[in-house]
């Protein structure tokens, strides 16, 4: 086991409505349960049969939590990956093991339907209390200088890439050139 825990990837259905909470320090957390049905091929039955359901408690944090809360609902088929945690519990009359996943990535399972992706259009800010912006921001994924126009309307200088020679460790002028990778 690594320092960060065992990694697990599952597919299943969101079994409870996602619940959004916030820590006292402002960290968003979304929790819900995922039911992952198991199927096995049965030679006797001549086909696939249900072999039980595994239930997981899922926790999603920070911006991913906000996106999950806005995107997922009970019944959605999802695929997720995260860190597996097993926690023993005892309530006085019963004991058991809770299986929890701290999610690193989650999305709809496109084998079962379609979805539409929308980039996060929030303005960049250090104020974590700011809510989702309704105003579309510029294309935050665009590289500076791609279209040659600056936000002020002035023409921006386009910087052309420089080709770096890679080879035997020195260029033709006798200056050492280090391999960039």
Coordinates of N, CA, C and O in Angstrom, one line a residue:
X1 N 0.8 -1.2 0.0 CA 0.0 0.0 0.0 C 0.9 1.2 0.0 O 1.9 1.3 0.7
X2 N 0.5 2.2 -0.8 CA 1.3 3.5 -0.8 C 0.9 4.4 0.3 O 0.0 4.1 1.0
X3 N 1.7 5.5 0.4 CA 1.4 6.5 1.4 C 0.0 7.1 1.3 O -0.6 7.5 2.2
X4 N -0.5 7.2 0.0 CA -1.8 7.9 -0.2 C -2.9 6.9 -0.2 O -4.1 7.3 -0.4
X5 N -2.7 5.6 0.0 CA -3.7 4.6 0.0 C -3.9 3.9 -1.3 O -3.2 4.1 -2.3
X6 N -4.7 2.8 -1.3 CA -5.0 2.0 -2.5 C -5.9 2.8 -3.4 O -6.9 3.4 -3.0
X7 N -5.6 2.7 -4.7 CA -6.4 3.4 -5.7 C -7.4 2.4 -6.3 O -7.1 1.2 -6.5
X8 N -8.6 2.8 -6.5 CA -9.7 1.9 -7.0 C -10.5 2.7 -8.1 O -10.7 3.9 -8.0
X9 N -10.9 2.0 -9.1 CA -11.8 2.6 -10.1 C -13.0 1.7 -10.2 O -12.9 0.5 -10.3
X10 N -14.2 2.3 -10.1 CA -15.4 1.5 -10.2 C -16.4 2.2 -11.1 O -16.3 3.4 -11.5
X11 N -17.4 1.4 -11.6 CA -18.5 2.0 -12.3 C -19.7 1.6 -11.5 O -19.7 0.5 -10.8
X12 N -20.7 2.4 -11.5 CA -22.0 2.1 -10.8 C -23.0 3.2 -10.9 O -22.8 4.1 -11.7
X13 N -24.0 3.1 -10.1 CA -25.1 4.1 -10.1 C -25.1 5.0 -8.9 O -24.9 4.4 -7.8
X14 N -25.3 6.3 -9.1 CA -25.4 7.1 -7.9 C -26.7 6.7 -7.2 O -27.8 6.8 -7.8
X15 N -26.6 6.3 -6.0 CA -27.7 5.6 -5.3 C -28.5 6.6 -4.3 O -29.6 6.3 -3.9
X16 N -27.8 7.7 -3.9 CA -28.5 8.7 -3.1 C -28.2 10.1 -3.7 O -27.3 10.3 -4.4
X17 N -29.1 11.0 -3.4 CA -28.9 12.4 -4.0 C -27.6 12.9 -3.4 O -27.3 12.8 -2.2
X18 N -26.7 13.5 -4.3 CA -25.5 14.1 -3.8 C -25.8 15.2 -2.8 O -26.7 16.0 -3.0
X19 N -25.1 15.2 -1.6 CA -25.3 16.2 -0.6 C -24.1 17.1 -0.5 O -23.0 16.6 -0.3
X20 N -24.3 18.4 -0.6 CA -23.2 19.4 -0.6 C -23.1 19.9 0.9 O -24.0 20.4 1.5
X21 N -21.9 19.9 1.4 CA -21.5 20.4 2.7 C -20.3 21.3 2.6 O -19.7 21.3 1.5
X22 N -20.0 22.0 3.6 CA -18.9 22.9 3.6 C -18.2 22.9 5.0 O -18.9 22.9 6.0
X23 N -16.9 22.7 5.0 CA -16.2 22.7 6.2 C -16.1 24.2 6.8 O -16.4 25.1 6.1
X24 N -15.8 24.3 8.1 CA -15.7 25.7 8.6 C -14.7 26.6 7.9 O -14.8 27.8 7.9
X25 N -13.7 25.9 7.2 CA -12.7 26.7 6.5 C -13.1 27.0 5.1 O -12.4 27.6 4.3
X26 N -14.3 26.5 4.7 CA -14.8 26.8 3.3 C -14.6 25.8 2.3 O -14.9 26.0 1.1
X27 N -14.1 24.6 2.6 CA -13.8 23.5 1.7 C -15.2 22.8 1.4 O -15.8 22.4 2.3
X28 N -15.5 22.8 0.1 CA -16.7 22.1 -0.4 C -16.5 20.6 -0.3 O -15.5 20.1 -0.8
X29 N -17.5 19.9 0.2 CA -17.5 18.4 0.2 C -18.9 17.9 -0.3 O -19.9 18.4 0.2
X30 N -18.9 17.0 -1.2 CA -20.1 16.3 -1.7 C -20.0 14.8 -1.3 O -19.0 14.2 -1.5
X31 N -21.0 14.3 -0.7 CA -21.1 12.9 -0.4 C -22.3 12.3 -1.0 O -23.4 12.9 -1.1
X32 N -22.2 11.0 -1.4 CA -23.3 10.2 -1.8 C -22.9 8.8 -1.8 O -21.7 8.4 -1.6
X33 N -23.8 7.9 -2.1 CA -23.5 6.4 -2.2 C -23.6 6.0 -3.6 O -24.3 6.5 -4.4
X34 N -22.7 5.0 -3.9 CA -22.7 4.4 -5.3 C -22.9 2.9 -5.1 O -22.3 2.3 -4.3
X35 N -23.8 2.4 -5.9 CA -24.1 1.0 -6.0 C -23.4 0.4 -7.2 O -23.7 0.9 -8.4
X36 N -22.6 -0.6 -7.1 CA -21.9 -1.2 -8.2 C -22.3 -2.6 -8.3 O -21.9 -3.5 -7.5
X37 N -23.2 -2.9 -9.2 CA -23.7 -4.3 -9.4 C -22.6 -5.2 -10.0 O -21.9 -4.8 -10.9
X38 N -22.5 -6.4 -9.5 CA -21.6 -7.4 -10.0 C -22.3 -8.4 -10.8 O -23.4 -8.8 -10.5
X39 N -21.8 -8.8 -12.0 CA -22.4 -9.8 -12.9 C -21.3 -10.8 -13.2 O -20.1 -10.5 -13.3
X40 N -21.7 -12.1 -13.3 CA -20.9 -13.2 -13.6 C -21.5 -14.0 -14.7 O -22.7 -14.1 -14.8
X41 N -20.7 -14.6 -15.5 CA -21.2 -15.5 -16.5 C -21.4 -16.9 -15.9 O -20.6 -17.4 -15.3
X42 N -22.6 -17.4 -16.1 CA -23.0 -18.7 -15.6 C -23.2 -19.7 -16.7 O -24.1 -19.5 -17.6
X43 N -22.4 -20.7 -16.7 CA -22.5 -21.7 -17.8 C -23.8 -22.5 -17.6 O -24.4 -22.9 -18.6
X44 N -24.2 -22.7 -16.3 CA -25.5 -23.4 -16.1 C -26.7 -22.7 -16.6 O -27.6 -23.2 -17.2
X45 N -26.7 -21.3 -16.4 CA -27.8 -20.5 -16.9 C -27.6 -20.1 -18.4 O -28.6 -19.7 -19.0
X46 N -26.4 -20.3 -18.9 CA -26.1 -20.0 -20.3 C -26.1 -18.5 -20.6 O -26.4 -18.0 -21.7
X47 N -25.8 -17.7 -19.5 CA -25.7 -16.2 -19.7 C -25.2 -15.5 -18.5 O -24.7 -16.2 -17.5
X48 N -25.4 -14.2 -18.5 CA -24.9 -13.4 -17.4 C -26.0 -13.4 -16.3 O -27.2 -13.3 -16.5
X49 N -25.5 -13.5 -15.0 CA -26.4 -13.4 -13.9 C -25.9 -12.4 -12.9 O -24.7 -12.1 -12.8
X50 N -26.9 -11.8 -12.1 CA -26.5 -10.9 -11.1 C -25.8 -11.6 -9.9 O -26.2 -12.7 -9.5
X51 N -24.7 -11.0 -9.4 CA -23.9 -11.6 -8.4 C -23.8 -10.7 -7.2 O -22.8 -10.8 -6.5
X52 N -24.7 -9.9 -6.9 CA -24.7 -9.0 -5.8 C -24.3 -7.6 -6.1 O -24.0 -7.3 -7.3
X53 N -24.4 -6.7 -5.1 CA -24.1 -5.3 -5.3 C -23.1 -4.9 -4.2 O -23.3 -5.2 -3.1
X54 N -22.1 -4.1 -4.6 CA -21.2 -3.5 -3.7 C -21.6 -2.1 -3.5 O -21.9 -1.4 -4.4
X55 N -21.6 -1.6 -2.2 CA -22.1 -0.3 -1.9 C -20.9 0.5 -1.4 O -20.1 0.0 -0.5
X56 N -20.7 1.7 -1.9 CA -19.6 2.6 -1.5 C -20.1 3.9 -1.1 O -21.0 4.5 -1.7
X57 N -19.5 4.5 0.0 CA -19.7 5.9 0.4 C -18.7 6.7 -0.3 O -17.5 6.4 -0.2
X58 N -19.1 7.7 -1.1 CA -18.2 8.5 -1.9 C -18.1 9.9 -1.3 O -19.1 10.5 -1.0
X59 N -16.8 10.4 -1.2 CA -16.6 11.8 -0.8 C -15.8 12.5 -1.9 O -14.8 12.0 -2.4
X60 N -16.3 13.7 -2.3 CA -15.6 14.5 -3.3 C -15.3 15.9 -2.7 O -16.2 16.4 -2.0
X61 N -14.1 16.4 -3.0 CA -13.7 17.6 -2.3 C -13.4 18.8 -3.3 O -13.1 18.6 -4.4
X62 N -13.5 20.0 -2.7 CA -13.1 21.3 -3.4 C -13.9 21.5 -4.7 O -15.1 21.3 -4.7
X63 N -13.2 22.0 -5.7 CA -13.8 22.3 -7.0 C -14.5 21.1 -7.6 O -15.6 21.2 -8.2
X64 N -13.9 20.0 -7.5 CA -14.5 18.7 -8.1 C -15.8 18.5 -7.4 O -16.7 18.0 -8.0
X65 N -15.9 18.8 -6.1 CA -17.2 18.6 -5.4 C -18.2 19.5 -5.9 O -19.4 19.1 -6.1
X66 N -17.9 20.8 -6.2 CA -18.9 21.7 -6.7 C -19.3 21.2 -8.1 O -20.5 21.3 -8.4
X67 N -18.4 20.7 -8.9 CA -18.8 20.3 -10.3 C -19.6 19.0 -10.2 O -20.6 18.9 -10.9
X68 N -19.3 18.1 -9.3 CA -20.1 16.9 -9.1 C -21.5 17.2 -8.6 O -22.5 16.6 -9.1
X69 N -21.6 18.1 -7.7 CA -22.9 18.5 -7.2 C -23.8 19.1 -8.3 O -25.0 18.8 -8.3
X70 N -23.2 19.9 -9.2 CA -24.0 20.5 -10.2 C -24.3 19.5 -11.4 O -25.2 19.7 -12.2
X71 N -23.5 18.4 -11.5 CA -23.6 17.5 -12.6 C -24.3 16.2 -12.4 O -24.8 15.6 -13.3
X72 N -24.3 15.7 -11.1 CA -24.7 14.3 -10.9 C -26.1 14.4 -10.1 O -26.3 15.3 -9.3
X73 N -26.9 13.3 -10.4 CA -28.1 13.1 -9.6 C -28.3 11.7 -9.4 O -27.7 10.8 -10.1
X74 N -29.2 11.4 -8.5 CA -29.5 10.0 -8.2 C -29.9 9.2 -9.4 O -30.7 9.7 -10.2
X75 N -29.4 8.0 -9.6 CA -29.7 7.2 -10.8 C -28.7 7.3 -11.9 O -28.6 6.4 -12.8
X76 N -27.8 8.4 -11.9 CA -26.8 8.5 -13.0 C -25.8 7.4 -12.9 O -25.4 7.0 -11.8
X77 N -25.4 6.9 -14.1 CA -24.4 5.9 -14.2 C -23.0 6.6 -14.2 O -22.9 7.6 -15.1
X78 N -22.1 6.3 -13.4 CA -20.8 7.0 -13.3 C -19.7 6.1 -13.3 O -19.8 4.9 -13.0
X79 N -18.5 6.6 -13.6 CA -17.2 5.9 -13.4 C -16.4 6.8 -12.6 O -16.3 8.1 -12.8
X80 N -15.7 6.3 -11.6 CA -14.9 7.1 -10.7 C -13.6 6.4 -10.3 O -13.6 5.2 -10.3
X81 N -12.7 7.2 -9.9 CA -11.4 6.6 -9.4 C -11.0 7.5 -8.2 O -11.3 8.6 -8.1
X82 N -10.4 6.8 -7.2 CA -10.1 7.5 -6.0 C -9.3 6.6 -5.0 O -8.9 5.4 -5.4
X83 N -9.1 7.0 -3.8 CA -8.4 6.3 -2.8 C -9.4 5.5 -1.9 O -10.3 6.1 -1.4
X84 N -9.2 4.2 -1.8 CA -10.1 3.4 -1.0 C -9.7 3.5 0.4 O -8.5 3.4 0.8
X85 N -10.7 3.6 1.3 CA -10.6 3.6 2.7 C -11.6 2.6 3.3 O -12.7 2.6 3.0
X86 N -11.1 1.7 4.2 CA -11.9 0.8 4.9 C -11.9 1.3 6.4 O -10.8 1.5 7.0
X87 N -13.1 1.4 6.9 CA -13.2 2.0 8.3 C -14.1 1.0 9.1 O -15.3 0.8 8.7
X88 N -13.6 0.5 10.2 CA -14.4 -0.3 11.1 C -15.3 0.6 11.9 O -15.0 1.7 12.3
X89 N -16.6 0.2 12.2 CA -17.5 0.9 13.0 C -18.2 0.0 14.0 O -18.3 -1.2 13.7
X90 N -18.7 0.6 15.0 CA -19.4 -0.1 16.1 C -20.4 0.9 16.7 O -20.0 1.9 17.3
X91 N -21.7 0.6 16.6 CA -22.7 1.5 17.2 C -23.3 1.0 18.5 O -24.3 1.5 19.0
X92 N -22.6 0.0 19.1 CA -23.1 -0.6 20.4 C -23.9 -1.8 20.2 O -23.8 -2.8 21.0
X93 N -24.7 -1.9 19.1 CA -25.5 -3.1 18.9 C -25.0 -3.9 17.7 O -25.2 -5.1 17.6
X94 N -24.4 -3.2 16.7 CA -23.9 -3.8 15.5 C -22.5 -3.3 15.2 O -22.1 -2.2 15.6
X95 N -21.7 -4.2 14.5 CA -20.4 -3.8 14.1 C -20.3 -4.0 12.6 O -21.0 -4.9 12.1
X96 N -19.4 -3.3 11.9 CA -19.3 -3.5 10.5 C -18.1 -2.8 10.0 O -17.3 -2.2 10.7
X97 N -17.9 -2.8 8.6 CA -16.9 -2.1 7.9 C -17.5 -1.2 6.9 O -18.3 -1.7 6.1
X98 N -17.1 0.0 6.9 CA -17.6 1.0 5.9 C -16.5 1.1 4.8 O -15.3 1.1 5.1
X99 N -17.0 1.0 3.6 CA -16.1 1.1 2.4 C -16.3 2.5 1.8 O -17.4 2.8 1.4
X100 N -15.2 3.3 1.9 CA -15.3 4.7 1.4 C -14.3 5.0 0.3 O -13.3 4.3 0.3
X101 N -14.7 5.9 -0.6 CA -13.7 6.3 -1.6 C -13.6 7.8 -1.6 O -14.6 8.5 -1.7
X102 N -12.4 8.3 -1.5 CA -12.1 9.7 -1.7 C -11.8 9.9 -3.1 O -10.8 9.5 -3.6
X103 N -12.7 10.6 -3.8 CA -12.7 10.6 -5.3 C -11.6 11.6 -5.8 O -11.5 12.7 -5.3
X104 N -10.8 11.1 -6.8 CA -9.9 12.0 -7.5 C -10.4 12.4 -8.9 O -10.1 13.5 -9.3
X105 N -11.3 11.6 -9.5 CA -11.9 11.9 -10.8 C -13.2 11.2 -10.9 O -13.4 10.0 -10.4
X106 N -14.2 11.8 -11.5 CA -15.6 11.2 -11.6 C -16.2 11.8 -12.9 O -16.0 13.0 -13.2
X107 N -17.0 11.0 -13.5 CA -17.8 11.5 -14.7 C -18.9 10.5 -15.0 O -18.9 9.4 -14.5
X108 N -19.7 10.9 -15.9 CA -20.8 10.0 -16.4 C -20.1 8.8 -17.2 O -19.2 9.0 -17.9
X109 N -20.7 7.6 -17.1 CA -20.3 6.5 -17.9 C -21.0 6.5 -19.2 O -22.2 6.3 -19.3
X110 N -20.3 6.9 -20.3 CA -20.8 7.1 -21.6 C -21.3 5.9 -22.3 O -21.9 6.0 -23.4
X111 N -21.0 4.7 -21.7 CA -21.6 3.5 -22.3 C -23.1 3.5 -22.2 O -23.8 2.8 -23.0
X112 N -23.6 4.2 -21.2 CA -25.1 4.1 -20.9 C -25.8 5.4 -21.3 O -27.0 5.4 -21.1
X113 N -25.2 6.4 -21.9 CA -25.9 7.6 -22.3 C -24.9 8.7 -22.7 O -23.7 8.4 -22.9
X114 N -25.4 9.9 -22.9 CA -24.6 11.0 -23.4 C -24.6 12.1 -22.3 O -25.5 12.1 -21.5
X115 N -23.7 13.0 -22.4 CA -23.6 14.1 -21.5 C -23.1 15.3 -22.3 O -22.5 15.1 -23.4
X116 N -23.2 16.5 -21.8 CA -22.6 17.7 -22.4 C -21.7 18.3 -21.4 O -22.0 18.5 -20.2
X117 N -20.5 18.6 -21.9 CA -19.4 19.2 -21.0 C -19.5 20.7 -21.1 O -19.6 21.3 -22.2
X118 N -19.3 21.4 -20.0 CA -19.3 22.9 -20.0 C -18.1 23.2 -19.1 O -18.1 22.8 -17.9
X119 N -17.1 24.0 -19.6 CA -16.0 24.4 -18.9 C -16.4 25.3 -17.7 O -17.4 26.0 -17.8
X120 N -15.7 25.2 -16.6 CA -15.9 26.1 -15.5 C -15.6 27.6 -15.9 O -14.5 27.8 -16.3
X121 N -16.6 28.4 -15.8 CA -16.3 29.8 -16.3 C -16.2 30.8 -15.2 O -16.4 32.0 -15.4
X122 N -15.8 30.4 -14.0 CA -15.6 31.3 -12.9 C -14.4 32.1 -13.2 O -13.4 31.7 -13.7
X123 N -14.5 33.4 -12.7 CA -13.3 34.3 -12.8 C -12.3 33.8 -11.8 O -12.6 33.3 -10.7
X124 N -11.0 33.9 -12.1 CA -10.0 33.5 -11.2 C -9.9 34.5 -10.0 O -10.0 35.7 -10.2
X125 N -9.9 33.9 -8.8 CA -10.0 34.7 -7.6 C -9.3 34.0 -6.5 O -9.2 32.8 -6.5
X126 N -8.8 34.7 -5.5 CA -8.3 34.1 -4.3 C -9.4 34.1 -3.2 O -9.2 33.4 -2.2
X127 N -10.5 34.7 -3.5 CA -11.6 34.7 -2.5 C -12.4 33.5 -2.7 O -13.2 33.4 -3.7
X128 N -12.3 32.5 -1.8 CA -13.0 31.2 -2.0 C -14.5 31.3 -1.7 O -15.2 30.4 -1.9
X129 N -15.0 32.4 -1.2 CA -16.4 32.6 -0.9 C -17.2 33.0 -2.1 O -18.4 33.0 -2.1
X130 N -16.5 33.4 -3.2 CA -17.2 33.8 -4.4 C -17.9 32.6 -5.0 O -17.4 31.5 -5.1
X131 N -19.1 32.8 -5.4 CA -19.9 31.7 -6.0 C -19.7 31.7 -7.5 O -19.0 32.5 -8.1
X132 N -20.4 30.8 -8.2 CA -20.3 30.6 -9.6 C -20.6 31.9 -10.3 O -21.6 32.5 -10.1
X133 N -19.8 32.3 -11.3 CA -20.0 33.5 -12.1 C -21.1 33.2 -13.1 O -21.1 32.1 -13.8
X134 N -22.0 34.1 -13.4 CA -22.9 33.9 -14.5 C -22.4 34.6 -15.7 O -23.0 34.4 -16.8
X135 N -21.4 35.4 -15.6 CA -20.8 36.0 -16.8 C -19.7 35.1 -17.4 O -18.8 34.7 -16.7
X136 N -19.8 34.9 -18.7 CA -18.8 34.0 -19.3 C -17.4 34.7 -19.3 O -17.3 35.9 -19.6
X137 N -16.4 34.0 -18.9 CA -15.1 34.6 -18.9 C -14.5 34.3 -20.3 O -15.0 33.6 -21.1
X138 N -13.3 35.0 -20.5 CA -12.6 34.7 -21.8 C -12.3 33.2 -21.8 O -12.4 32.5 -20.8
X139 N -11.8 32.8 -22.9 CA -11.4 31.4 -23.0 C -10.1 31.2 -22.2 O -9.0 31.4 -22.6
X140 N -10.3 30.6 -21.0 CA -9.2 30.5 -20.0 C -8.3 29.4 -20.5 O -7.2 29.2 -20.0
X141 N -8.7 28.6 -21.5 CA -7.8 27.5 -22.0 C -7.0 27.9 -23.1 O -6.1 27.2 -23.5
X142 N -7.2 29.1 -23.7 CA -6.5 29.6 -24.8 C -5.1 30.1 -24.4 O -4.9 30.6 -23.4
X143 N -4.1 29.8 -25.3 CA -2.8 30.2 -25.0 C -2.7 31.7 -25.3 O -3.3 32.2 -26.3
X144 N -1.9 32.5 -24.5 CA -1.7 33.9 -24.8 C -1.2 34.1 -26.2 O -0.3 33.4 -26.6
X145 N -1.7 35.1 -26.9 CA -1.2 35.5 -28.2 C -1.7 34.6 -29.4 O -1.2 34.8 -30.5
X146 N -2.6 33.7 -29.1 CA -3.0 32.8 -30.2 C -3.7 33.6 -31.3 O -3.5 33.4 -32.5
X147 N -4.6 34.5 -30.9 CA -5.3 35.2 -32.0 C -4.7 36.6 -32.3 O -5.1 37.3 -33.1
X148 N -3.6 36.9 -31.6 CA -2.9 38.2 -31.8 C -3.6 39.4 -31.3 O -3.1 40.5 -31.4
X149 N -4.7 39.3 -30.6 CA -5.4 40.4 -30.0 C -5.3 40.4 -28.5 O -5.4 39.4 -27.9
X150 N -5.2 41.6 -27.9 CA -5.1 41.7 -26.5 C -6.5 42.1 -26.0 O -7.3 42.7 -26.7
X151 N -6.7 41.9 -24.7 CA -8.0 42.3 -24.1 C -8.3 43.8 -24.3 O -9.5 44.2 -24.4
X152 N -7.3 44.6 -24.3 CA -7.5 46.0 -24.5 C -7.8 46.4 -25.9 O -8.2 47.6 -26.2
X153 N -7.8 45.5 -26.8 CA -8.0 45.8 -28.2 C -6.8 46.1 -29.0 O -6.8 46.2 -30.2
X154 N -5.6 46.2 -28.3 CA -4.4 46.5 -29.0 C -3.8 45.2 -29.6 O -4.1 44.1 -29.0
X155 N -3.1 45.4 -30.6 CA -2.5 44.2 -31.3 C -1.4 43.7 -30.4 O -0.6 44.5 -29.8
X156 N -1.3 42.4 -30.1 CA -0.3 41.8 -29.2 C 0.8 41.2 -30.1 O 0.5 40.6 -31.1
X157 N 2.0 41.4 -29.7 CA 3.1 40.8 -30.4 C 3.0 39.2 -30.3 O 2.9 38.7 -29.2
X158 N 3.1 38.6 -31.5 CA 3.1 37.1 -31.5 C 4.5 36.6 -31.4 O 5.4 37.0 -32.1
X159 N 4.8 35.8 -30.4 CA 6.1 35.2 -30.2 C 6.2 33.9 -30.9 O 5.4 33.0 -30.6
X160 N 7.2 33.8 -31.7 CA 7.4 32.5 -32.5 C 8.3 31.6 -31.7 O 9.2 32.0 -31.0
X161 N 8.0 30.3 -31.7 CA 8.8 29.4 -31.0 C 10.2 29.3 -31.6 O 10.5 29.5 -32.8
X162 N 11.2 29.0 -30.7 CA 12.6 28.9 -31.1 C 13.0 27.4 -31.2 O 12.7 26.6 -30.2
X163 N 13.6 27.0 -32.3 CA 14.0 25.6 -32.4 C 15.3 25.4 -31.7 O 16.2 26.1 -31.9
X164 N 15.3 24.4 -30.8 CA 16.6 24.1 -30.1 C 17.1 22.8 -30.6 O 16.4 21.8 -30.8
X165 N 18.4 22.9 -31.0 CA 19.1 21.7 -31.5 C 19.3 20.7 -30.4 O 19.8 21.0 -29.4
X166 N 19.0 19.4 -30.7 CA 19.2 18.3 -29.8 C 20.0 17.3 -30.6 O 19.7 17.0 -31.7
X167 N 21.0 16.7 -29.9 CA 21.8 15.7 -30.6 C 22.9 15.2 -29.8 O 22.7 14.7 -28.7
X168 N 24.1 15.4 -30.2 CA 25.3 14.8 -29.6 C 25.7 15.5 -28.3 O 26.6 15.1 -27.6
X169 N 25.0 16.5 -27.9 CA 25.3 17.2 -26.7 C 26.0 18.5 -27.0 O 26.3 19.3 -26.1
X170 N 26.4 18.8 -28.2 CA 27.0 20.1 -28.6 C 26.5 20.6 -29.9 O 26.2 19.8 -30.8
X171 N 26.4 21.9 -30.1 CA 26.0 22.4 -31.4 C 27.3 22.6 -32.3 O 28.4 22.4 -31.9
X172 N 27.0 23.2 -33.4 CA 28.2 23.4 -34.4 C 29.1 24.5 -33.9 O 30.3 24.5 -34.3
X173 N 28.7 25.3 -33.0 CA 29.6 26.4 -32.5 C 30.5 25.9 -31.3 O 31.2 26.7 -30.8
X174 N 30.3 24.6 -30.9 CA 31.1 24.1 -29.8 C 30.6 24.4 -28.5 O 31.2 24.2 -27.5
X175 N 29.3 25.0 -28.4 CA 28.6 25.2 -27.1 C 27.8 24.0 -26.8 O 27.1 23.5 -27.6
X176 N 27.9 23.6 -25.5 CA 27.1 22.4 -25.1 C 25.7 22.8 -25.0 O 25.3 23.8 -24.5
X177 N 24.8 21.9 -25.6 CA 23.4 22.0 -25.6 C 22.8 20.8 -24.8 O 23.1 19.7 -25.2
X178 N 22.1 21.1 -23.8 CA 21.6 20.0 -22.9 C 20.3 19.5 -23.5 O 19.4 20.3 -24.0
X179 N 20.0 18.3 -23.6 CA 18.8 17.7 -24.1 C 17.7 18.1 -23.2 O 17.8 18.0 -21.9
X180 N 16.6 18.7 -23.7 CA 15.5 19.2 -22.9 C 14.6 18.1 -22.2 O 13.7 18.5 -21.5
X181 N 14.9 16.9 -22.5 CA 14.0 15.8 -21.9 C 14.9 14.7 -21.4 O 16.0 14.5 -21.7

